[in-house]
mmCIF file of C-alpha atoms in Angstrom:
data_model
loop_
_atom_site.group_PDB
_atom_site.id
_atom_site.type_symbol
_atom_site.label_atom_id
_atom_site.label_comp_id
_atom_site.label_asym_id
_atom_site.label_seq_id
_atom_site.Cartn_x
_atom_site.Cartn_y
_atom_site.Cartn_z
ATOM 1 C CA UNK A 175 146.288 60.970 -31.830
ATOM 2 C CA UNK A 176 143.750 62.236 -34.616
ATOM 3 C CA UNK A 177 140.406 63.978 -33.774
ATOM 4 C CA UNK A 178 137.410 62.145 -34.113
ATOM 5 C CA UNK A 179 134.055 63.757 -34.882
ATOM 6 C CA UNK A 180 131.013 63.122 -37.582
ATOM 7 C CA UNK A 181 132.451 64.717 -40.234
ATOM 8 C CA UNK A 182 135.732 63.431 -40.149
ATOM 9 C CA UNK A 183 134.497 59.148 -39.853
ATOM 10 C CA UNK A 184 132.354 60.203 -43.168
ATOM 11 C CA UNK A 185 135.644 61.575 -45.207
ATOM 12 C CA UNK A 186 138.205 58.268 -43.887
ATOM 13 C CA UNK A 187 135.379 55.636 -44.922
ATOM 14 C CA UNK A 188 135.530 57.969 -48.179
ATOM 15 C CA UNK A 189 139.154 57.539 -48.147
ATOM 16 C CA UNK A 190 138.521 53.323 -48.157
ATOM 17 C CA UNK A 191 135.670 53.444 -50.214
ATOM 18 C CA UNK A 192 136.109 51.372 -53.508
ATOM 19 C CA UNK A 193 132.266 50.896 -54.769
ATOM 20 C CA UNK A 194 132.786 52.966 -57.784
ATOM 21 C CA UNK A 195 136.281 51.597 -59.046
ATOM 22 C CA UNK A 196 138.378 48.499 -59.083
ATOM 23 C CA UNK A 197 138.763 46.549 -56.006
ATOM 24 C CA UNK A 198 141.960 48.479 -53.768
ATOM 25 C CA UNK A 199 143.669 48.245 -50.628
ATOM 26 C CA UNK A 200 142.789 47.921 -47.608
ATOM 27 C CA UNK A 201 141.643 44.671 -48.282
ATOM 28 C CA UNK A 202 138.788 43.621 -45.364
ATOM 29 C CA UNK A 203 141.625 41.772 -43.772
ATOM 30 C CA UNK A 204 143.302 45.011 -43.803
ATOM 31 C CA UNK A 205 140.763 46.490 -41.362
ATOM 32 C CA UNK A 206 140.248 43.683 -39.221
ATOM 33 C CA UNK A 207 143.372 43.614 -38.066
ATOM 34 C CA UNK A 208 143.424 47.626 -37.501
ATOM 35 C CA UNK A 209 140.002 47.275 -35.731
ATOM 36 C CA UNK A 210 140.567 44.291 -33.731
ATOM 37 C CA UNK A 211 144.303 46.199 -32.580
ATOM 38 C CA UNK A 212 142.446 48.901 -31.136
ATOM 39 C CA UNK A 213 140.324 46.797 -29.774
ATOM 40 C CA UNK A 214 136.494 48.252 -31.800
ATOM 41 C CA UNK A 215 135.428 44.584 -32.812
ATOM 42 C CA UNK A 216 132.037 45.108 -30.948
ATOM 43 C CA UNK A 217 131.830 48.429 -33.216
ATOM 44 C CA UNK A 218 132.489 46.334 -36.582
ATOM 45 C CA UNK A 219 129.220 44.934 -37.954
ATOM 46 C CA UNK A 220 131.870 41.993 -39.791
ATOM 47 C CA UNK A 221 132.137 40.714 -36.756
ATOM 48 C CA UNK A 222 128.510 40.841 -36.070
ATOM 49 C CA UNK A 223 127.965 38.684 -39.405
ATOM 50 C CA UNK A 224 126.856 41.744 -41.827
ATOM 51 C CA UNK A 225 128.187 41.500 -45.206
ATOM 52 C CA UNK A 226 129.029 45.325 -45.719
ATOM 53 C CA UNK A 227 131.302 47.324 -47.820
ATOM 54 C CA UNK A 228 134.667 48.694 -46.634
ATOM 55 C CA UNK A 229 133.610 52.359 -46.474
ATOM 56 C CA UNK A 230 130.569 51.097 -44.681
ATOM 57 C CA UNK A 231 132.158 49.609 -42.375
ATOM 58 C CA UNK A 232 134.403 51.721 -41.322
ATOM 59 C CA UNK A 233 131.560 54.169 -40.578
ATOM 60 C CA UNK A 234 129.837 52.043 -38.624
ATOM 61 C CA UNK A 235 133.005 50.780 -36.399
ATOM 62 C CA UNK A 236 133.967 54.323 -36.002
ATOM 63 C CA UNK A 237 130.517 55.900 -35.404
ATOM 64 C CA UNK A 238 130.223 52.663 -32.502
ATOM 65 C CA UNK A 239 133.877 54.427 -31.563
ATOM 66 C CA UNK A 240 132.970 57.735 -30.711
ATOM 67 C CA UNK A 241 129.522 56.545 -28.768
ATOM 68 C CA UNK A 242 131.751 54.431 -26.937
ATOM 69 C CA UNK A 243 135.161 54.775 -26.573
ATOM 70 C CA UNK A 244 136.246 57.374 -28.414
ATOM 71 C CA UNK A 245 139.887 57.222 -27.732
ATOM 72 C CA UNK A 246 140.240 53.978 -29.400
ATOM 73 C CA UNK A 247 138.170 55.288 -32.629
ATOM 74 C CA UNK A 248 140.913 58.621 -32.486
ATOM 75 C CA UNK A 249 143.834 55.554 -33.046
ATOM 76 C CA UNK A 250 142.206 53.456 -35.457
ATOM 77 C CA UNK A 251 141.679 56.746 -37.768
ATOM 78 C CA UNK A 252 145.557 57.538 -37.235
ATOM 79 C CA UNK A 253 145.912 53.369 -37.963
ATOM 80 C CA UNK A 254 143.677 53.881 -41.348
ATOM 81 C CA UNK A 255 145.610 56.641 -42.375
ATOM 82 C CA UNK A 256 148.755 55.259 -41.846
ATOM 83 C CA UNK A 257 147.770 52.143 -43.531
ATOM 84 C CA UNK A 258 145.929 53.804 -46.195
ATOM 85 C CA UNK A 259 149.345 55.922 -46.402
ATOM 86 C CA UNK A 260 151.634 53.221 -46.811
ATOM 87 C CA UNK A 261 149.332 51.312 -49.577
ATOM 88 C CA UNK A 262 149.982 54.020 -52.018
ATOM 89 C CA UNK A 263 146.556 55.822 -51.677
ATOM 90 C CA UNK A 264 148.057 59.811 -51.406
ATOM 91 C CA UNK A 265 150.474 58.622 -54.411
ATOM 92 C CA UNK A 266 148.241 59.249 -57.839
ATOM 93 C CA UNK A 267 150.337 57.117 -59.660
ATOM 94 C CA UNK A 268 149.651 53.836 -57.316
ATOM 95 C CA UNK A 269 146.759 51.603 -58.046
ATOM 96 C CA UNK A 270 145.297 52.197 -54.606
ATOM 97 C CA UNK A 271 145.117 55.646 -55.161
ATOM 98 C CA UNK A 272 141.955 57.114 -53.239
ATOM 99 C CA UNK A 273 141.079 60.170 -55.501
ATOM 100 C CA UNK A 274 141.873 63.719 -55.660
ATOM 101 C CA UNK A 275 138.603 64.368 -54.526
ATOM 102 C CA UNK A 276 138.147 62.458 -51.225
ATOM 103 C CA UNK A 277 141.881 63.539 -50.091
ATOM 104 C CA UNK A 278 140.860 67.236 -50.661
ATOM 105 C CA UNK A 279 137.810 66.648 -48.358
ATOM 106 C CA UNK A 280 139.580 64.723 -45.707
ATOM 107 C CA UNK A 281 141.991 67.902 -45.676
ATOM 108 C CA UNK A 282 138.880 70.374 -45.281
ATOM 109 C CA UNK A 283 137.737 68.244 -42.410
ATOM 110 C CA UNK A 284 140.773 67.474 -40.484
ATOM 111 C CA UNK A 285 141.639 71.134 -40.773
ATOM 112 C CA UNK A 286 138.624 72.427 -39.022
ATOM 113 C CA UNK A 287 139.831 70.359 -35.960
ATOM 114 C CA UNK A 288 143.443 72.298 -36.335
ATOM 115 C CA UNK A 289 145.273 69.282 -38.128
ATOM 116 C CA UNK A 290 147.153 69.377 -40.944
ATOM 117 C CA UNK A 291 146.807 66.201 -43.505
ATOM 118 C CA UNK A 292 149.751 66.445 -45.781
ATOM 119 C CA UNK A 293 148.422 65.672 -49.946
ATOM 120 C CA UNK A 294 150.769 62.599 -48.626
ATOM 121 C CA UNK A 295 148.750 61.789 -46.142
ATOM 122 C CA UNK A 296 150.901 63.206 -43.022
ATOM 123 C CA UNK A 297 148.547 63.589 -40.352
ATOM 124 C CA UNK A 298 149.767 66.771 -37.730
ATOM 125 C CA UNK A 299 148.886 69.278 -35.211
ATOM 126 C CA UNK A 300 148.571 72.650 -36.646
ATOM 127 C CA UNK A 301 151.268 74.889 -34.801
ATOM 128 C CA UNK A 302 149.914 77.618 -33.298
ATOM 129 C CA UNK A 303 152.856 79.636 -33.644
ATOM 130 C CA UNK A 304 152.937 79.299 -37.924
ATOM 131 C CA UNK A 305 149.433 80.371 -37.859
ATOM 132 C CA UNK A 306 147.923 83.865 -37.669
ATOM 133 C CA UNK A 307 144.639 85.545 -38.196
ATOM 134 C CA UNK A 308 141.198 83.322 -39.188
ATOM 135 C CA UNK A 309 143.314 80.575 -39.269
ATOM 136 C CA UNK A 310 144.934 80.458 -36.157
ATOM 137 C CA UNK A 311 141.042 81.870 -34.408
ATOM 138 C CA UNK A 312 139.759 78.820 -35.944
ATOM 139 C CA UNK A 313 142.643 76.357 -35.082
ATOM 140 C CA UNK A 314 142.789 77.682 -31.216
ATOM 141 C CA UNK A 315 138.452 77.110 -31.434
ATOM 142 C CA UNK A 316 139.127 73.583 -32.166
ATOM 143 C CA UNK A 317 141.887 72.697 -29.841
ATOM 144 C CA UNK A 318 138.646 74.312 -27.349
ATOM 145 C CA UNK A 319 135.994 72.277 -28.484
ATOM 146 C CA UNK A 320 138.156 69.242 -27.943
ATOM 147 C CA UNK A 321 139.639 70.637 -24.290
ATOM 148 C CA UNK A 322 135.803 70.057 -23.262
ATOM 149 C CA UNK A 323 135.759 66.479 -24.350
ATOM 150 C CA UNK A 324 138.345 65.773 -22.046
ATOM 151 C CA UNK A 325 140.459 65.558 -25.090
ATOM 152 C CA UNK A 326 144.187 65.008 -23.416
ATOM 153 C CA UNK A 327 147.072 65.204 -26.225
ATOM 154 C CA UNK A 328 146.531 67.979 -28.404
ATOM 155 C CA UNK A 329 144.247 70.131 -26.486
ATOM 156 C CA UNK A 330 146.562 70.640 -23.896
ATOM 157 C CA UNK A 331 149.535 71.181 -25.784
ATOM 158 C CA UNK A 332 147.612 73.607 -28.428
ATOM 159 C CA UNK A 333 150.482 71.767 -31.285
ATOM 160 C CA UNK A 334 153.600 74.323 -29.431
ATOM 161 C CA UNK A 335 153.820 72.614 -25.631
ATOM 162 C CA UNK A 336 151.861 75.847 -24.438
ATOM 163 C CA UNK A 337 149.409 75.481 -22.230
ATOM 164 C CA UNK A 338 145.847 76.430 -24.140
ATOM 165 C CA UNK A 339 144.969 78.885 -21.726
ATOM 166 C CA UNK A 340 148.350 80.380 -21.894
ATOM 167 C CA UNK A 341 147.472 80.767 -26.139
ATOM 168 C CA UNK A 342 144.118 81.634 -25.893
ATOM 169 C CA UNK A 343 144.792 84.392 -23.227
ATOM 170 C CA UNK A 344 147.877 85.683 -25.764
ATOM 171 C CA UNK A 345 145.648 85.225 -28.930
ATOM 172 C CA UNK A 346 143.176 87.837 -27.118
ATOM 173 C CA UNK A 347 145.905 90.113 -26.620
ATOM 174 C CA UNK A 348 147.278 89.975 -29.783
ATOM 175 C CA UNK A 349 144.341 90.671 -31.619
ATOM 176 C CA UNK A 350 143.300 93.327 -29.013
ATOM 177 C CA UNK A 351 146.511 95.257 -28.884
ATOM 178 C CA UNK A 352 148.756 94.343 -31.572
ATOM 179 C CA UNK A 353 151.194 92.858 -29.817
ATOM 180 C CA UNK A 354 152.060 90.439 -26.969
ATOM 181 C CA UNK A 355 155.604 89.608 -24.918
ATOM 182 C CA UNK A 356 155.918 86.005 -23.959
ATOM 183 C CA UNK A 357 159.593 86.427 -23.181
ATOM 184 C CA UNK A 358 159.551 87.512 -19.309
ATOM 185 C CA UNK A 359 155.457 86.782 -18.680
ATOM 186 C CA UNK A 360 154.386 84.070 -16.264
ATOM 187 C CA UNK A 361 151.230 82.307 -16.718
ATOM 188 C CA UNK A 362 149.422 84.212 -14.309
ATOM 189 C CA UNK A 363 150.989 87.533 -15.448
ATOM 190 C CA UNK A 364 149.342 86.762 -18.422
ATOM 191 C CA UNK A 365 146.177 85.390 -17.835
ATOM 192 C CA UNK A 366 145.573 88.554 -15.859
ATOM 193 C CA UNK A 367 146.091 90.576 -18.630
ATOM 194 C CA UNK A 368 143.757 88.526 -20.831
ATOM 195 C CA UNK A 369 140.963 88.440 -18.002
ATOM 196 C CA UNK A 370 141.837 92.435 -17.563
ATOM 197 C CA UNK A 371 141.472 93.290 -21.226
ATOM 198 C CA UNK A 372 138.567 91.725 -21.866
ATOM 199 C CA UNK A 373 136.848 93.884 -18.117
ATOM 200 C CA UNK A 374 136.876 90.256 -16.119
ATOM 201 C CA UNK A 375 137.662 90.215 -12.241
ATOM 202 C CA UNK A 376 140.762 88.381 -10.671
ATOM 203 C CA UNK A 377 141.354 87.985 -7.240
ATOM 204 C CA UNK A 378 143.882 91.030 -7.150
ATOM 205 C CA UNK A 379 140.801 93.230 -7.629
ATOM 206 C CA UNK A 380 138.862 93.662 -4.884
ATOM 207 C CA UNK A 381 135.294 92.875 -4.091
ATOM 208 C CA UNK A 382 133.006 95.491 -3.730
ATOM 209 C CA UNK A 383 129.678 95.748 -2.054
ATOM 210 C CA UNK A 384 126.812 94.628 -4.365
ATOM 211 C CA UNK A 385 128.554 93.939 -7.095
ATOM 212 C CA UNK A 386 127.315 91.210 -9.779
ATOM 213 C CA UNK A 387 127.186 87.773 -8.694
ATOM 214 C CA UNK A 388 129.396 87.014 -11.841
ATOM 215 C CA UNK A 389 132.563 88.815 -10.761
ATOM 216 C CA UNK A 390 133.024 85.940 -7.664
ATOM 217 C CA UNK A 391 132.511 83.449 -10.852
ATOM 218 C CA UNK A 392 134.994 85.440 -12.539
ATOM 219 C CA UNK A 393 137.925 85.354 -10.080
ATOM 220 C CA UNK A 394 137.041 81.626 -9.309
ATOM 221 C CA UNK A 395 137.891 80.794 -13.020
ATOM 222 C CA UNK A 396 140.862 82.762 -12.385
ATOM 223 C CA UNK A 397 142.282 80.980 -9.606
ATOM 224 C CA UNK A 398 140.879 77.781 -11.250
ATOM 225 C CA UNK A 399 142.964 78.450 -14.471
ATOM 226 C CA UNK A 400 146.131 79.038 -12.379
ATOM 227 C CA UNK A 401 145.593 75.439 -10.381
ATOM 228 C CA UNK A 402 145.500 74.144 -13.652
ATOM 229 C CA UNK A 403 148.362 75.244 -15.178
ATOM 230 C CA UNK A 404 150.285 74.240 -12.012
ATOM 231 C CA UNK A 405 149.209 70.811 -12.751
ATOM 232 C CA UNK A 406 151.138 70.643 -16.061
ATOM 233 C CA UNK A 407 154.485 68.577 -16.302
ATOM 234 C CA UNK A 408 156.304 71.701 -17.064
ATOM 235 C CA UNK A 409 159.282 68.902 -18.198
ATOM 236 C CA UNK A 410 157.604 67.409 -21.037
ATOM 237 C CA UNK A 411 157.684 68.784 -24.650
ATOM 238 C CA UNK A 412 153.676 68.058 -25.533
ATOM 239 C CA UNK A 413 155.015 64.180 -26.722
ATOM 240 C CA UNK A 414 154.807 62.487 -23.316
ATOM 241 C CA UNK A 415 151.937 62.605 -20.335
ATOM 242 C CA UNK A 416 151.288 66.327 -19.838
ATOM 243 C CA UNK A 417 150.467 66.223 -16.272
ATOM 244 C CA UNK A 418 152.053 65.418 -13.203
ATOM 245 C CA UNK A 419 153.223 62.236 -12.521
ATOM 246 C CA UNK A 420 150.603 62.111 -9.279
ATOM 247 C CA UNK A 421 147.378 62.872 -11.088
ATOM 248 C CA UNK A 422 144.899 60.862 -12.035
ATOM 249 C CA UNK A 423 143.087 59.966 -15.468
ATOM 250 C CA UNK A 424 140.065 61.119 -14.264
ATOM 251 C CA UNK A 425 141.512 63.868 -12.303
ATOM 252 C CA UNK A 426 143.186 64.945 -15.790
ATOM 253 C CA UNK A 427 140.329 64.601 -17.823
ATOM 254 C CA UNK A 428 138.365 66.853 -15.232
ATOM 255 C CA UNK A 429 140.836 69.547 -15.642
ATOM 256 C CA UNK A 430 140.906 69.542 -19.224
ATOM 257 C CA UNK A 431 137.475 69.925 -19.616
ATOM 258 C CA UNK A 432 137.652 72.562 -17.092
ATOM 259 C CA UNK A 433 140.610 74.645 -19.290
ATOM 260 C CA UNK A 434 138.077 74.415 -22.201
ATOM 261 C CA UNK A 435 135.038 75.968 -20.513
ATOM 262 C CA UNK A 436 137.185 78.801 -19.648
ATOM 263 C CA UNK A 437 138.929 79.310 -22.673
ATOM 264 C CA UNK A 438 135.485 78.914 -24.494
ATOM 265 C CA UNK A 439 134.456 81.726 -21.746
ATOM 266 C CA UNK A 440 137.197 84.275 -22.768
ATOM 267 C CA UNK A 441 136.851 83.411 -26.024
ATOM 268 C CA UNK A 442 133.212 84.547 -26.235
ATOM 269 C CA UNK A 443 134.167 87.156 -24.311
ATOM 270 C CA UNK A 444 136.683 88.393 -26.448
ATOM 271 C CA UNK A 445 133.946 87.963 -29.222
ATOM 272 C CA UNK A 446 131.269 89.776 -27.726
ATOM 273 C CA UNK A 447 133.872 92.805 -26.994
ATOM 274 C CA UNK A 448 134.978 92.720 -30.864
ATOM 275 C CA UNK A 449 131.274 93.397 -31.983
ATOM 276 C CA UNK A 450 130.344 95.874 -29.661
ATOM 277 C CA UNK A 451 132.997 98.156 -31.122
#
C-alpha cells in the first residue's frame, strides 16, 4: 500500500492535473469510481455538489483521507497510480501523458517515504538490502516515521521481511563498525549489540545503586523490543498479515507504533554519538 503524507497528495493531483493542456484521462468518471471503491465519497467535494477540477479534487478527497481514514487514502493513491499507469500517462508518446516534470516530482516525493516509482509508474518498497549509505539512512528514517503512525505493511517489513528493529539495530552497527553478521545472530543477540554500542542498558546489565532513572527506561525498551519481535508471524514473507494470527488490529497497531518510538530512540541515539566524535 503507498504512503500517504502532504507532499505526496500535492504531486498525484499533479499527476491528474489537466488545466494547462488538452482534456486527458482520468476522466471524472475515472475517479469516481476509484474514490467511491475505497470508499472516500464523503472526502470528494463532487459528491458534495462542487464543480472542481480533477487535480483539485483529488487533493481535497485525499487531504479528507489522511484526516480521516488514512488507510483508505494510502489505496486510492496506489488505485490513481495504477489507473493513471494503465491510461498511458508514464508513456511520453500517449496522449495522456502527464509530463516529464510532474513524474520527476512524484519520484522525489515517494522516495523520501523509501518507495521507488518506476519512470513507468511502478510503485515499490525500497529494499533495504540494495541500498547503502544516505540512501538507505534516509529510507530506514521513513519506514520510522511511518512505524509511529501505526503504519502496518511496509513499516514492519522495512521492503526485506526483516523486522525494522532488527535493520535499524544492524544499520547502527554497520555504520559504527564496518561490518555486521546476520548469518548466526538472533534478534535479541542483536539488538543487544545495537543498544550496547550505542552505551544503552539491557536487562543483562545489572542495576546499580543510584544510577539514572533512564537506564530502567532503557532496559524496558529492551525487553519491549524483544515482545515485539516475538509477535511477528515469523512464516510470512512481508506479503501477508505480519503478526500472529491471535493479535488484534489495535493490539498491532499499538506495537507498531511502539517499534517506531524505539527505533526513532536508537536512531537519535546513534546520531547524537556520530557528532560527538
Amino acid at each position: 500500500m503507498a504512503p500517504l503524507n502532504d507532499a505526496i497528495i500535492v504531486a498525484v493531483a499533479q499527476l491528474v492535473d489537466d488545466a494547462q493542456t488538452d482534456r486527458r484521462h482520468p476522466s471524472h468518471a475515472d475517479l469516481e469510481f476509484q474514490i467511491r471503491r475505497v470508499g472516500l465519497t464523503n472526502g470528494d467535494p463532487k459528491s458534495q455538489g462542487q464543480n472542481v477540477g480533477k487535480a483539485k479534487r483529488v487533493l481535497s478527497t485525499l487531504s479528507w483521507a489522511l484526516e480521516h481514514d488514512p488507510m483508505a487514502g494510502s489505496s486510492l493513491v496506489s488505485n490513481l497510480l495504477e489507473l493513471i499507469r494503465g491510461r498511458g500517462g508514464f508513456r511520453d508518446s500517449s496522449p495522456n501523458y502527464v509530463g516529464k516534470h510532474s513524474i520527476e516530482n512524484a519520484i522525489g516525493v515517494f522516495g523520501s517515504e523509501g518507495y521507488g516509482l518506476s519512470l513507468d509508474g511502478e510503485l515499490r518498497p525500497k529494499l533495504l538490502d540494495n541500498l547503502s549509505g544516505k540512501e538507505l539512512t534516509e529510507a530506514i528514517e521513513s519506514y520510522v516515521r511511518r512505524a509511529k503512525k501505526g503504519a502496518q505493511d511496509a513499516a514492519l517489513v522495512a521492503g526485506t521481511g526483516k523486522d525494522l528493529l532488527e535493520a535499524v539495530a544492524a544499520h547502527i552497527l554497520q555504520q559504527r563498525y564496518g561490518s555486521v553478521s546476520m548469518s548466526n545472530t538472533n534478534f535479541p543477540t542483536l539488538l543487544g549489540q545495537a543498544f550496547t554500542a550505542l552505551n544503552l542498558a539491557t536487562p543483562q546489565v545489572p542495576a546499580e545503586d543510584g544510577e539514572p532513572p533512564k537506564r530502567r527506561i532503557e532496559r524496558a525498551m529492551y525487553e519491549l523490543a524483544c515482545g515485539i519481535n516475538r509477535l511477528r508471524n515469523k512464516e510470512g514473507t512481508g506479503h501477508g498479515r505480519p503478526w500472529l494470527p491471535n493479535i488484534t488490529a489495535g493490539e498491532a497497531k499499538s506495537a507498531t507504533e511502539f517499534m517506531g518510538l524505539i527505533s526513532e530512540y536508537l536512531l537519535s541515539r546513534h546520531s547524537e554519538g556520530r557528532d560527538a566524535t
